[in-house]
Coordinates of C-alpha atoms and ligand atoms in Angstrom, one line a residue:
M285 CA 0.0 -0.1 0.1
I286 CA 1.4 3.4 -0.9
K287 CA 2.3 5.5 2.2
K288 CA 0.1 8.6 2.4
G289 CA 0.0 11.7 4.9
K290 CA 0.6 15.3 5.1
N291 CA 4.4 15.3 5.8
I292 CA 5.8 18.0 3.5
N293 CA 9.4 17.2 4.7
Y294 CA 9.0 13.6 3.8
A295 CA 7.6 14.4 0.4
S296 CA 10.3 16.8 -0.3
Q297 CA 13.1 14.3 0.6
K298 CA 11.6 11.8 -1.6
L299 CA 11.4 14.2 -4.5
K300 CA 15.0 15.2 -3.9
E301 CA 15.9 11.5 -4.1
N302 CA 14.2 11.5 -7.6
G303 CA 11.2 9.6 -6.2
L304 CA 7.7 10.2 -7.3
V305 CA 5.1 11.8 -5.0
A306 CA 1.2 12.2 -5.6
I307 CA 0.4 15.8 -5.0
P308 CA -3.0 17.5 -4.4
T309 CA -4.0 20.5 -6.4
E310 CA -7.4 22.5 -6.8
T311 CA -7.9 20.8 -10.0
V312 CA -6.8 17.1 -9.8
Y313 CA -4.1 15.2 -8.1
G314 CA -0.8 15.1 -10.0
L315 CA 1.9 12.5 -10.2
A316 CA 5.0 14.6 -9.4
G317 CA 8.7 14.2 -9.9
N318 CA 11.7 16.5 -10.5
A319 CA 11.0 18.3 -13.9
L320 CA 14.7 18.8 -14.4
N321 CA 15.8 15.2 -13.9
S322 CA 15.3 12.9 -16.9
D323 CA 15.1 9.8 -14.6
S324 CA 12.2 11.0 -12.5
V325 CA 10.3 12.1 -15.6
N326 CA 10.9 8.8 -17.3
K327 CA 9.5 7.1 -14.3
I328 CA 6.3 9.2 -14.5
F329 CA 5.8 8.2 -18.2
E330 CA 6.6 4.7 -17.4
L331 CA 4.3 4.4 -14.5
K332 CA 1.3 6.0 -16.1
K333 CA 2.0 4.0 -19.3
R334 CA 1.8 7.5 -21.0
P335 CA 3.2 7.8 -24.6
K336 CA 6.3 10.0 -24.8
N337 CA 4.8 12.4 -27.3
D338 CA 2.5 13.8 -24.6
P339 CA 4.3 16.5 -22.6
L340 CA 4.0 17.2 -18.9
I341 CA 3.0 20.4 -17.1
C342 CA 5.6 21.9 -14.6
H343 CA 4.6 23.2 -11.4
T344 CA 6.2 25.8 -9.0
N345 CA 5.2 28.4 -6.5
S346 CA 6.4 31.8 -8.2
I347 CA 6.5 33.8 -11.3
E348 CA 10.1 34.6 -10.4
K349 CA 11.0 30.9 -10.4
I350 CA 9.2 30.4 -13.7
I351 CA 11.2 33.3 -15.5
K352 CA 14.4 31.3 -15.0
F353 CA 13.1 28.4 -17.0
V354 CA 11.6 30.2 -20.0
K355 CA 13.0 32.4 -22.8
N356 CA 10.4 35.2 -22.4
M357 CA 7.1 36.0 -20.9
P358 CA 4.6 37.5 -23.4
D359 CA 2.9 40.6 -22.0
K360 CA -0.6 38.9 -22.0
A361 CA 0.8 35.9 -20.4
E362 CA 2.3 38.0 -17.6
I363 CA -1.2 39.7 -17.2
L364 CA -3.0 36.3 -16.9
A365 CA -0.3 34.9 -14.6
K366 CA -0.6 37.9 -12.2
K367 CA -4.4 37.7 -12.3
F368 CA -5.0 33.8 -12.1
W369 CA -1.9 32.3 -10.3
P370 CA -2.0 30.5 -8.1
G371 CA -4.9 28.9 -9.9
P372 CA -6.2 26.5 -12.6
L373 CA -4.4 28.1 -15.6
T374 CA -1.3 26.5 -17.4
I375 CA 0.7 28.8 -19.7
I376 CA 2.9 27.4 -22.4
F377 CA 6.3 29.3 -22.9
E378 CA 9.5 28.9 -25.1
K379 CA 11.8 26.9 -22.9
N380 CA 15.4 27.2 -21.7
K381 CA 17.9 24.4 -22.0
I382 CA 17.8 23.5 -18.5
I383 CA 14.2 21.8 -18.9
P384 CA 15.1 18.3 -20.3
D385 CA 13.6 17.3 -23.6
I386 CA 11.9 14.4 -22.1
T387 CA 9.6 16.7 -20.0
T388 CA 8.4 18.5 -23.0
S389 CA 8.3 15.6 -25.3
N390 CA 11.1 17.2 -27.4
L391 CA 9.1 20.4 -28.0
N392 CA 10.9 23.8 -27.5
K393 CA 7.9 24.9 -25.4
V394 CA 7.3 24.3 -21.7
A395 CA 4.0 24.3 -19.8
F396 CA 3.9 26.0 -16.4
R397 CA 1.3 26.6 -13.6
I398 CA 1.3 27.5 -10.1
P399 CA -1.5 25.4 -8.3
N400 CA -3.7 27.0 -5.7
K401 CA -3.3 24.4 -2.9
S402 CA -1.5 25.5 0.2
I403 CA 0.1 22.3 1.2
T404 CA 1.5 21.9 -2.3
L405 CA 2.6 25.5 -2.5
K406 CA 4.5 24.8 0.8
L407 CA 6.2 21.9 -0.7
L408 CA 7.0 23.8 -4.0
E409 CA 8.6 26.6 -1.9
K410 CA 11.1 24.0 -0.3
L411 CA 12.1 22.5 -3.5
P412 CA 15.1 23.7 -5.7
F413 CA 13.3 22.5 -8.8
P414 CA 9.8 22.5 -10.5
L415 CA 7.7 19.4 -10.4
A416 CA 6.5 17.7 -13.5
A417 CA 3.1 16.4 -12.7
P418 CA 0.4 15.0 -15.0
S419 CA -2.7 13.7 -13.5
A420 CA -2.2 10.7 -11.2
N421 CA -4.0 8.4 -13.2
L422 CA -3.1 5.5 -15.7
F423 CA -3.0 7.0 -19.1
S424 CA -6.4 7.5 -20.7
Y425 CA -8.3 6.8 -17.5
I426 CA -10.3 9.2 -15.4
S427 CA -8.3 11.9 -13.5
P428 CA -8.2 11.6 -9.7
T429 CA -9.7 14.1 -7.5
K430 CA -9.6 12.0 -4.2
V431 CA -6.8 10.0 -2.5
S432 CA -8.9 6.8 -3.1
H433 CA -8.7 7.3 -6.8
I434 CA -4.9 7.2 -6.7
Y435 CA -5.0 3.8 -5.0
K436 CA -7.4 2.6 -7.9
N437 CA -4.7 3.5 -10.4
F438 CA -1.5 2.5 -8.7
S439 CA -0.7 -0.1 -6.1
N440 CA 3.1 0.7 -5.7
N441 CA 6.1 2.5 -7.2
I442 CA 4.8 5.9 -5.8
D443 CA 6.9 6.9 -2.8
Y444 CA 4.2 9.0 -1.0
I445 CA 0.8 10.5 -1.5
L446 CA 0.6 14.0 0.0
D447 CA -3.1 14.0 1.2
G448 CA -4.8 17.4 0.6
G449 CA -8.3 15.9 0.8
D450 CA -10.6 16.2 -2.1
C451 CA -9.8 18.5 -5.1
S452 CA -12.1 21.6 -4.8
M453 CA -12.3 22.3 -8.6
G454 CA -12.6 18.9 -10.0
I455 CA -11.2 19.1 -13.8
E456 CA -7.9 20.0 -15.1
S457 CA -6.3 23.4 -15.7
T458 CA -7.2 25.5 -18.8
I459 CA -4.2 25.5 -21.0
I460 CA -3.2 28.7 -23.2
S461 CA -0.2 29.5 -25.3
F462 CA 0.8 32.8 -27.1
D463 CA 2.0 33.1 -30.6
N464 CA 3.3 36.7 -31.3
D465 CA 1.0 37.6 -28.2
E466 CA -2.0 36.0 -30.1
P467 CA -3.8 33.7 -27.2
L468 CA -4.7 30.2 -28.2
I469 CA -6.6 27.9 -25.8
H470 CA -5.3 24.4 -26.0
R471 CA -7.5 22.7 -23.4
L472 CA -10.7 23.9 -21.7
G473 CA -10.6 23.6 -17.9
S474 CA -11.5 24.8 -14.5
L475 CA -10.8 28.4 -15.5
T476 CA -13.5 29.5 -17.9
T477 CA -12.8 31.3 -21.4
E478 CA -15.1 34.1 -20.3
D479 CA -12.9 34.8 -17.3
I480 CA -9.8 34.8 -19.6
E481 CA -11.5 37.1 -22.2
K482 CA -12.5 39.7 -19.6
V483 CA -8.8 40.2 -18.9
I484 CA -7.1 39.8 -22.3
G485 CA -10.0 40.0 -25.0
K486 CA -10.8 37.5 -27.5
V487 CA -9.0 34.2 -27.6
E488 CA -8.9 31.5 -30.2
F489 CA -9.2 27.7 -29.7
M490 CA -7.2 24.9 -31.0
N491 CA -9.1 22.9 -33.6
S492 CA -8.5 19.5 -35.3
K493 CA -6.6 21.3 -38.0
N494 CA -3.9 22.4 -35.8
K495 CA -3.7 19.4 -33.7
F496 CA -1.7 19.7 -30.4
P497 CA 0.2 17.4 -28.1
G498 CA -1.9 15.5 -25.7
S499 CA -5.1 15.6 -28.0
F500 CA -5.8 11.8 -27.9
H501 CA -8.9 10.2 -29.2
K502 CA -9.8 8.5 -25.8
H503 CA -9.1 10.4 -22.6
Y504 CA -10.5 10.7 -19.1
A505 CA -12.5 7.5 -19.8
P506 CA -14.0 4.9 -17.5
I507 CA -13.7 1.3 -18.3
K508 CA -17.3 0.9 -18.7
K509 CA -18.8 2.3 -21.8
L510 CA -20.1 5.9 -21.4
Y511 CA -22.8 7.2 -23.9
V512 CA -23.7 10.8 -24.1
G513 CA -26.9 12.0 -25.6
D514 CA -30.6 12.2 -25.1
I515 CA -31.3 10.3 -21.8
D516 CA -34.7 8.9 -22.8
K517 CA -33.3 7.8 -26.2
L518 CA -30.3 6.2 -24.8
Y519 CA -32.4 4.5 -22.1
D520 CA -34.6 3.0 -25.0
K521 CA -31.4 1.8 -26.9
F522 CA -30.0 0.0 -23.9
K523 CA -33.0 -1.0 -21.8
T524 CA -32.0 -4.7 -22.0
K525 CA -28.8 -3.8 -20.3
R526 CA -28.0 -2.8 -16.8
I527 CA -27.8 0.9 -17.0
G528 CA -25.9 3.5 -14.8
L529 CA -27.0 7.1 -15.1
L530 CA -24.8 10.1 -14.6
S531 CA -27.3 12.9 -14.4
F532 CA -26.8 16.7 -14.2
N533 CA -29.6 17.6 -11.7
K534 CA -32.4 15.0 -11.2
K535 CA -33.2 11.3 -10.9
Y536 CA -35.1 9.5 -13.5
D537 CA -37.9 7.0 -12.8
F538 CA -37.1 4.4 -15.3
I539 CA -33.6 3.5 -13.7
S540 CA -32.9 2.1 -10.4
K541 CA -32.3 5.0 -7.9
K542 CA -29.1 3.4 -6.6
N543 CA -27.5 3.3 -10.1
Q544 CA -27.9 7.0 -10.6
I545 CA -25.5 9.8 -9.6
I546 CA -26.5 13.4 -9.6
L547 CA -23.8 15.9 -10.3
S548 CA -25.7 19.0 -8.8
R549 CA -29.2 19.2 -7.4
N550 CA -29.1 23.0 -7.7
S551 CA -27.9 22.7 -11.4
C552 CA -24.7 24.6 -10.2
L553 CA -22.1 24.0 -12.9
K554 CA -19.1 24.5 -10.4
E555 CA -20.6 21.9 -8.1
A556 CA -21.1 19.6 -11.2
T557 CA -17.5 20.2 -12.3
R558 CA -16.2 19.3 -8.8
N559 CA -18.3 16.0 -8.8
L560 CA -17.7 14.9 -12.4
Y561 CA -14.6 12.6 -12.1
S562 CA -15.5 11.2 -8.7
A563 CA -19.0 10.4 -10.0
L564 CA -17.4 8.6 -13.0
Y565 CA -15.0 6.6 -10.6
E566 CA -18.2 5.6 -8.4
L567 CA -20.2 4.5 -11.7
D568 CA -17.3 2.7 -12.9
N569 CA -16.8 0.7 -9.8
M570 CA -20.4 -0.4 -9.4
K571 CA -20.7 -4.1 -9.8
D572 CA -24.4 -4.2 -11.0
I573 CA -24.3 -2.1 -14.2
D574 CA -22.9 -2.8 -17.6
L575 CA -22.7 0.7 -19.2
I576 CA -23.2 4.5 -18.3
I577 CA -25.5 6.9 -20.0
T578 CA -25.4 10.7 -19.5
S579 CA -26.4 14.0 -21.3
F580 CA -24.5 17.2 -22.1
V581 CA -25.1 20.1 -19.8
D582 CA -25.7 23.7 -21.0
N583 CA -22.8 24.8 -23.2
E584 CA -21.8 28.0 -21.2
S585 CA -18.9 28.7 -18.9
L586 CA -17.8 25.6 -16.9
G587 CA -20.4 23.7 -18.9
K588 CA -18.2 23.9 -22.0
S589 CA -15.4 22.2 -20.0
I590 CA -17.7 19.5 -18.6
N591 CA -19.1 18.8 -22.2
D592 CA -15.5 18.5 -23.5
R593 CA -14.7 15.9 -21.0
L594 CA -17.9 14.1 -21.6
I595 CA -17.2 14.0 -25.4
K596 CA -13.6 12.7 -24.7
S597 CA -14.5 10.0 -22.2
S598 CA -17.5 8.7 -24.1
Y599 CA -17.3 5.5 -26.0
K600 CA -16.3 6.1 -29.6
Y601 CA -18.8 3.5 -31.0
D602 CA -19.1 2.2 -34.4
K603 CA -22.2 3.7 -36.1
T604 CA -23.3 0.1 -36.9
E605 CA -23.2 -1.0 -33.3
I606 CA -26.2 1.0 -32.1
H607 CA -29.2 1.7 -34.2
Ligands
TXA795 O1 -4.8 20.6 -13.7 C1 -3.9 20.2 -14.3 O2 -3.4 20.8 -15.4 C2 -3.3 19.0 -13.8 C3 -2.7 19.3 -12.3 C4 -2.0 17.9 -11.8 O3 -1.9 20.2 -12.5 N1 -2.3 18.3 -14.7 C5 -2.7 17.9 -15.9 O4 -1.6 17.1 -16.6 O5 -3.7 17.8 -16.3 P1 -1.8 16.2 -17.7 O6 -0.6 15.6 -17.9 O7 -2.9 15.3 -17.5 O8 -2.0 17.2 -19.0 C6 -1.0 17.8 -19.7 C7 -1.3 18.4 -21.0 C8 -0.7 17.5 -22.2 O9 -1.6 16.5 -22.5 C9 -0.7 18.6 -23.2 O10 -1.9 18.8 -23.8 C10 -0.4 19.9 -22.4 O11 -0.6 19.7 -21.1 N2 1.1 20.2 -22.6 C11 2.0 20.0 -21.6 N3 3.3 20.7 -22.2 C12 2.9 21.2 -23.3 C13 3.7 21.9 -24.2 N4 5.1 22.0 -24.1 N5 3.1 22.2 -25.4 C14 1.9 22.0 -25.7 N6 1.0 21.4 -24.7 C15 1.6 21.0 -23.7
MG796 MG1 -4.2 13.9 -17.5

């Protein structure tokens, strides 16, 4: 069983020895190692079974530290950093040589963020290096928002879990880059596009034409098949199977109550975001269901990020498979 606790000194010692420590953040738990040490970073990729072409995000506790690792800080990046850090925003910069190529999957850019979690900020303050930390789950599985989720993914080879309780925001950081000061959103996340646009004006989104690292077909997915669409129609299609239901705000009469999870009774998108991954873990662990059905939420503010994760985690079925 992986050791867990709130011992920052122990976590820091293990990281200095190039070990791996699961760290809490406000978004999801990360699987952290020394971002400047290729062996530590290699261990992260191996343990997660993550392809080497999917770069890692580096975490530290101050803008001053980040400046040492990047070639320059675009004006708009600095404005966002000052406004939203510590917080659920990741910014991509041109990297200095000191960041090993393995951390950035051979790209000349590096992603940085300052997480908003006091125990982790205290740990980062103590460390003479940034932490590379992807989400602490096996590649393509659901990201962890509770310590119990980490145990579901890994049984050993992590030196410590720094226990920060449940993550308060619940889905990953929003990722942004700047090309000649032109902002581009790479991944929707816990910071809304609306909040970013209030500060720096209009932003563009990555699309399938300019494919970016980390945009895999299947992501954040439970083992059970998840179908997104109209709940009544999906129920009709699958009614001969044992159905689990992930519902935004209400229970449905036609499915056993114990096989339903509600994301937010008050239709609060913030609460739904916080509960999304833990609801997926719970449904995936239920012994008496075969598949999960759900529907999209309103496509505004955090709803866009929830819908993005639902699309990515849903089962990509062959059109002939269901009629
Ligand atoms: O909230 C979060 O961001 C969490 C917590 C632990 O901080 N971390 C996280 O990391 O979600 P991960 O590995 O699951 O997602 C990292 C993604 C990559 O898949 C890629 O899309 C993007 O960040 N990324 C990292 N470095 C990049 C780079 N140099 N250029 C472009 N994209 C990059
Ligand atoms: Mg991840």
